């Protein structure tokens, strides 16, 4: 039997980082541009690399320095970051069934380590792809194609579970089944997916 891979996005799928990300970005933009953005003006940043988000907000100079500032502001709101309910138990169930677990995230390697290791989630995943690994990022299929090559599997052996349109476009363009995590999703009615998951335990229905 061919091995199966369940591949996860992180922010908005495994962990709830929305408040910390948005609050940190608001503080950065207030400092850099003197503008107080409303949260809904910044939701588009969720799910894409920070450098890309800043560029779309008109910040193009000194990106590495600005990203470090954003990260510092984000870290000041660490109390707003949490694992979604039952995620560790669900990951255990999947592993027990012989499914290989992986991640594809718009976080860079440093951000991945900072968020996943303290929460104890990195131990569940065999293969992971960060924005540090590929020149193209979600919604491009590049990260997914990189994962498939790294794992040595075909698209039919994988399903990608994520909360954003960027996740679904990345998976769909690579021919991978798309499962939309509604618990972290904004505007789900505008996002095409093969399966819609109302709550984390619905992930087990994909087995």
Short mmCIF file of N, CA and C in Angstrom, two decimals, residues 34-130:
data_model
loop_
_atom_site.label_atom_id
_atom_site.label_comp_id
_atom_site.label_asym_id
_atom_site.label_seq_id
_atom_site.Cartn_x
_atom_site.Cartn_y
_atom_site.Cartn_z
N UNK A 34 3.13 55.55 10.80
CA UNK A 34 2.28 56.46 11.54
C UNK A 34 0.80 56.25 11.26
N UNK A 35 0.45 55.04 10.81
CA UNK A 35 -0.94 54.74 10.46
C UNK A 35 -1.46 53.62 11.35
N UNK A 36 -2.65 53.80 11.90
CA UNK A 36 -3.29 52.77 12.70
C UNK A 36 -4.23 51.97 11.80
N UNK A 37 -3.82 50.77 11.44
CA UNK A 37 -4.64 49.92 10.58
C UNK A 37 -5.64 49.13 11.42
N UNK A 38 -6.84 48.94 10.88
CA UNK A 38 -7.82 48.07 11.52
C UNK A 38 -7.44 46.62 11.22
N UNK A 39 -7.76 45.68 12.12
CA UNK A 39 -7.39 44.28 11.88
C UNK A 39 -7.84 43.75 10.53
N UNK A 40 -9.07 44.09 10.13
CA UNK A 40 -9.59 43.54 8.87
C UNK A 40 -8.82 44.04 7.65
N UNK A 41 -8.10 45.14 7.78
CA UNK A 41 -7.27 45.63 6.68
C UNK A 41 -6.01 44.80 6.51
N UNK A 42 -5.69 43.98 7.50
CA UNK A 42 -4.43 43.24 7.49
C UNK A 42 -4.61 41.72 7.38
N UNK A 43 -5.86 41.26 7.30
CA UNK A 43 -6.09 39.82 7.24
C UNK A 43 -5.43 39.17 6.02
N UNK A 44 -5.26 39.95 4.95
CA UNK A 44 -4.66 39.39 3.75
C UNK A 44 -3.24 38.90 4.01
N UNK A 45 -2.61 39.40 5.07
CA UNK A 45 -1.23 39.02 5.40
C UNK A 45 -1.13 37.62 5.97
N UNK A 46 -2.24 37.08 6.45
CA UNK A 46 -2.22 35.76 7.07
C UNK A 46 -2.05 34.69 6.00
N UNK A 47 -0.95 33.97 6.06
CA UNK A 47 -0.74 32.88 5.12
C UNK A 47 0.27 33.14 4.03
N UNK A 48 0.85 34.34 4.00
CA UNK A 48 1.90 34.63 3.03
C UNK A 48 3.16 35.05 3.79
N UNK A 49 4.34 34.94 3.17
CA UNK A 49 5.57 35.35 3.87
C UNK A 49 5.53 36.81 4.31
N UNK A 50 6.16 37.09 5.44
CA UNK A 50 6.15 38.44 5.99
C UNK A 50 6.70 39.48 5.02
N UNK A 51 7.76 39.12 4.29
CA UNK A 51 8.36 40.07 3.35
C UNK A 51 7.37 40.45 2.26
N UNK A 52 6.58 39.49 1.82
CA UNK A 52 5.57 39.75 0.80
C UNK A 52 4.46 40.64 1.35
N UNK A 53 4.07 40.38 2.59
CA UNK A 53 3.03 41.19 3.22
C UNK A 53 3.48 42.64 3.36
N UNK A 54 4.71 42.84 3.81
CA UNK A 54 5.22 44.20 3.98
C UNK A 54 5.31 44.94 2.65
N UNK A 55 5.72 44.22 1.61
CA UNK A 55 5.81 44.84 0.28
C UNK A 55 4.44 45.31 -0.18
N UNK A 56 3.41 44.52 0.08
CA UNK A 56 2.05 44.90 -0.32
C UNK A 56 1.54 46.08 0.51
N UNK A 57 2.15 46.30 1.65
CA UNK A 57 1.78 47.44 2.49
C UNK A 57 2.67 48.66 2.24
N UNK A 58 3.49 48.57 1.21
CA UNK A 58 4.31 49.70 0.82
C UNK A 58 5.62 49.83 1.56
N UNK A 59 6.04 48.78 2.26
CA UNK A 59 7.32 48.79 2.95
C UNK A 59 8.28 47.89 2.17
N UNK A 60 9.25 48.49 1.51
CA UNK A 60 10.13 47.72 0.64
C UNK A 60 11.61 47.84 1.01
N UNK A 61 11.95 48.78 1.88
CA UNK A 61 13.35 48.98 2.27
C UNK A 61 13.60 48.37 3.65
N UNK A 62 14.80 47.84 3.83
CA UNK A 62 15.19 47.31 5.13
C UNK A 62 14.28 46.20 5.63
N UNK A 63 13.86 45.32 4.70
CA UNK A 63 12.91 44.26 5.05
C UNK A 63 13.41 43.35 6.18
N UNK A 64 14.65 42.85 6.15
CA UNK A 64 15.09 41.98 7.25
C UNK A 64 14.96 42.64 8.62
N UNK A 65 15.32 43.92 8.69
CA UNK A 65 15.22 44.66 9.95
C UNK A 65 13.76 44.82 10.37
N UNK A 66 12.89 45.11 9.40
CA UNK A 66 11.47 45.30 9.70
C UNK A 66 10.84 43.97 10.15
N UNK A 67 11.27 42.87 9.53
CA UNK A 67 10.73 41.57 9.93
C UNK A 67 11.13 41.22 11.36
N UNK A 68 12.35 41.59 11.75
CA UNK A 68 12.78 41.35 13.13
C UNK A 68 11.95 42.17 14.11
N UNK A 69 11.63 43.41 13.73
CA UNK A 69 10.78 44.25 14.58
C UNK A 69 9.39 43.63 14.71
N UNK A 70 8.84 43.21 13.57
CA UNK A 70 7.51 42.58 13.58
C UNK A 70 7.54 41.35 14.48
N UNK A 71 8.59 40.55 14.37
CA UNK A 71 8.72 39.34 15.18
C UNK A 71 8.78 39.68 16.67
N UNK A 72 9.48 40.77 17.00
CA UNK A 72 9.58 41.19 18.41
C UNK A 72 8.21 41.62 18.92
N UNK A 73 7.47 42.36 18.10
CA UNK A 73 6.12 42.77 18.50
C UNK A 73 5.22 41.54 18.65
N UNK A 74 5.36 40.60 17.70
CA UNK A 74 4.59 39.35 17.75
C UNK A 74 4.88 38.60 19.06
N UNK A 75 6.15 38.50 19.40
CA UNK A 75 6.54 37.77 20.61
C UNK A 75 6.00 38.42 21.88
N UNK A 76 5.79 39.74 21.83
CA UNK A 76 5.24 40.43 23.01
C UNK A 76 3.78 40.05 23.25
N UNK A 77 3.18 39.39 22.26
CA UNK A 77 1.78 38.95 22.40
C UNK A 77 1.71 37.42 22.44
N UNK A 78 2.75 36.80 22.96
CA UNK A 78 2.82 35.33 22.98
C UNK A 78 1.65 34.70 23.73
N UNK A 79 1.09 35.43 24.68
CA UNK A 79 -0.05 34.89 25.43
C UNK A 79 -1.29 34.71 24.57
N UNK A 80 -1.28 35.34 23.39
CA UNK A 80 -2.41 35.21 22.47
C UNK A 80 -2.26 34.01 21.54
N UNK A 81 -1.14 33.30 21.62
CA UNK A 81 -0.87 32.15 20.74
C UNK A 81 -1.26 30.86 21.46
N UNK A 82 -1.99 29.99 20.78
CA UNK A 82 -2.41 28.73 21.40
C UNK A 82 -2.59 27.65 20.33
N UNK A 83 -2.47 26.40 20.75
CA UNK A 83 -2.77 25.27 19.87
C UNK A 83 -4.29 25.14 19.78
N UNK A 84 -4.79 24.89 18.59
CA UNK A 84 -6.23 24.67 18.46
C UNK A 84 -6.64 23.42 19.24
N UNK A 85 -7.88 23.38 19.74
CA UNK A 85 -8.32 22.25 20.58
C UNK A 85 -8.11 20.90 19.92
N UNK A 86 -7.56 19.97 20.70
CA UNK A 86 -7.45 18.55 20.34
C UNK A 86 -6.42 18.25 19.24
N UNK A 87 -5.69 19.24 18.76
CA UNK A 87 -4.74 19.00 17.68
C UNK A 87 -3.70 17.93 18.03
N UNK A 88 -3.04 17.98 19.20
CA UNK A 88 -2.05 16.93 19.51
C UNK A 88 -2.66 15.53 19.48
N UNK A 89 -3.86 15.38 20.04
CA UNK A 89 -4.50 14.07 20.05
C UNK A 89 -4.80 13.58 18.63
N UNK A 90 -5.22 14.50 17.78
CA UNK A 90 -5.54 14.16 16.40
C UNK A 90 -4.28 13.73 15.65
N UNK A 91 -3.19 14.45 15.87
CA UNK A 91 -1.93 14.09 15.24
C UNK A 91 -1.46 12.71 15.70
N UNK A 92 -1.67 12.40 16.98
CA UNK A 92 -1.33 11.08 17.51
C UNK A 92 -2.15 9.99 16.80
N UNK A 93 -3.44 10.23 16.65
CA UNK A 93 -4.32 9.27 15.97
C UNK A 93 -3.84 9.01 14.56
N UNK A 94 -3.48 10.07 13.84
CA UNK A 94 -3.04 9.93 12.46
C UNK A 94 -1.75 9.12 12.38
N UNK A 95 -0.82 9.42 13.26
CA UNK A 95 0.45 8.66 13.27
C UNK A 95 0.21 7.19 13.59
N UNK A 96 -0.72 6.93 14.51
CA UNK A 96 -1.03 5.55 14.88
C UNK A 96 -1.59 4.77 13.70
N UNK A 97 -2.21 5.49 12.76
CA UNK A 97 -2.78 4.84 11.58
C UNK A 97 -1.76 4.73 10.44
N UNK A 98 -0.51 5.10 10.72
CA UNK A 98 0.54 4.95 9.74
C UNK A 98 0.64 6.07 8.73
N UNK A 99 -0.02 7.18 9.00
CA UNK A 99 0.03 8.32 8.08
C UNK A 99 1.26 9.17 8.39
N UNK A 100 1.96 9.58 7.35
CA UNK A 100 3.12 10.46 7.49
C UNK A 100 2.63 11.89 7.59
N UNK A 101 3.12 12.63 8.56
CA UNK A 101 2.68 14.01 8.78
C UNK A 101 3.76 14.99 8.33
N UNK A 102 3.32 16.04 7.65
CA UNK A 102 4.24 17.07 7.20
C UNK A 102 3.62 18.45 7.32
N UNK A 103 4.43 19.47 7.10
CA UNK A 103 3.93 20.84 7.12
C UNK A 103 4.49 21.60 5.93
N UNK A 104 3.68 22.53 5.44
CA UNK A 104 4.13 23.55 4.49
C UNK A 104 3.65 24.87 5.04
N UNK A 105 4.58 25.77 5.30
CA UNK A 105 4.24 27.03 5.95
C UNK A 105 4.92 28.20 5.27
N UNK A 106 4.33 29.37 5.42
CA UNK A 106 4.95 30.61 4.93
C UNK A 106 5.92 31.18 5.96
N UNK A 107 6.03 30.54 7.12
CA UNK A 107 7.05 30.94 8.09
C UNK A 107 8.43 30.60 7.53
N UNK A 108 9.44 31.40 7.89
CA UNK A 108 10.80 31.00 7.57
C UNK A 108 11.27 29.99 8.62
N UNK A 109 12.47 29.46 8.44
CA UNK A 109 12.94 28.41 9.34
C UNK A 109 13.02 28.88 10.79
N UNK A 110 13.50 30.09 11.00
CA UNK A 110 13.62 30.62 12.36
C UNK A 110 12.25 30.74 13.03
N UNK A 111 11.27 31.24 12.27
CA UNK A 111 9.92 31.40 12.81
C UNK A 111 9.30 30.03 13.09
N UNK A 112 9.56 29.08 12.21
CA UNK A 112 9.04 27.72 12.41
C UNK A 112 9.56 27.15 13.74
N UNK A 113 10.86 27.23 13.93
CA UNK A 113 11.45 26.70 15.16
C UNK A 113 10.90 27.42 16.40
N UNK A 114 10.75 28.73 16.28
CA UNK A 114 10.30 29.54 17.43
C UNK A 114 8.89 29.17 17.85
N UNK A 115 8.02 28.89 16.85
CA UNK A 115 6.62 28.62 17.17
C UNK A 115 6.35 27.14 17.47
N UNK A 116 6.96 26.25 16.74
CA UNK A 116 6.60 24.83 16.85
C UNK A 116 7.29 24.12 18.01
N UNK A 117 8.56 24.43 18.24
CA UNK A 117 9.30 23.69 19.27
C UNK A 117 8.77 23.97 20.68
N UNK A 118 8.55 25.24 21.09
CA UNK A 118 8.03 25.48 22.44
C UNK A 118 6.65 24.86 22.68
N UNK A 119 5.85 24.76 21.62
CA UNK A 119 4.52 24.19 21.76
C UNK A 119 4.54 22.66 21.70
N UNK A 120 5.69 22.09 21.40
CA UNK A 120 5.82 20.64 21.36
C UNK A 120 5.20 19.97 20.15
N UNK A 121 5.01 20.72 19.07
CA UNK A 121 4.35 20.16 17.90
C UNK A 121 5.32 19.59 16.87
N UNK A 122 6.55 20.05 16.88
CA UNK A 122 7.49 19.64 15.82
C UNK A 122 7.75 18.13 15.84
N UNK A 123 7.56 17.50 17.00
CA UNK A 123 7.86 16.06 17.13
C UNK A 123 6.94 15.18 16.30
N UNK A 124 5.79 15.72 15.89
CA UNK A 124 4.83 14.92 15.13
C UNK A 124 5.15 14.85 13.64
N UNK A 125 5.99 15.75 13.16
CA UNK A 125 6.15 15.92 11.72
C UNK A 125 7.47 15.37 11.20
N UNK A 126 7.36 14.62 10.12
CA UNK A 126 8.53 13.99 9.51
C UNK A 126 9.17 14.89 8.46
N UNK A 127 8.34 15.59 7.69
CA UNK A 127 8.82 16.45 6.61
C UNK A 127 8.21 17.82 6.78
N UNK A 128 9.02 18.85 6.65
CA UNK A 128 8.46 20.20 6.71
C UNK A 128 9.13 21.08 5.66
N UNK A 129 8.34 22.01 5.14
CA UNK A 129 8.81 22.97 4.14
C UNK A 129 8.47 24.37 4.64
N UNK A 130 9.48 25.22 4.75
CA UNK A 130 9.28 26.61 5.16
C UNK A 130 9.57 27.53 3.98
#
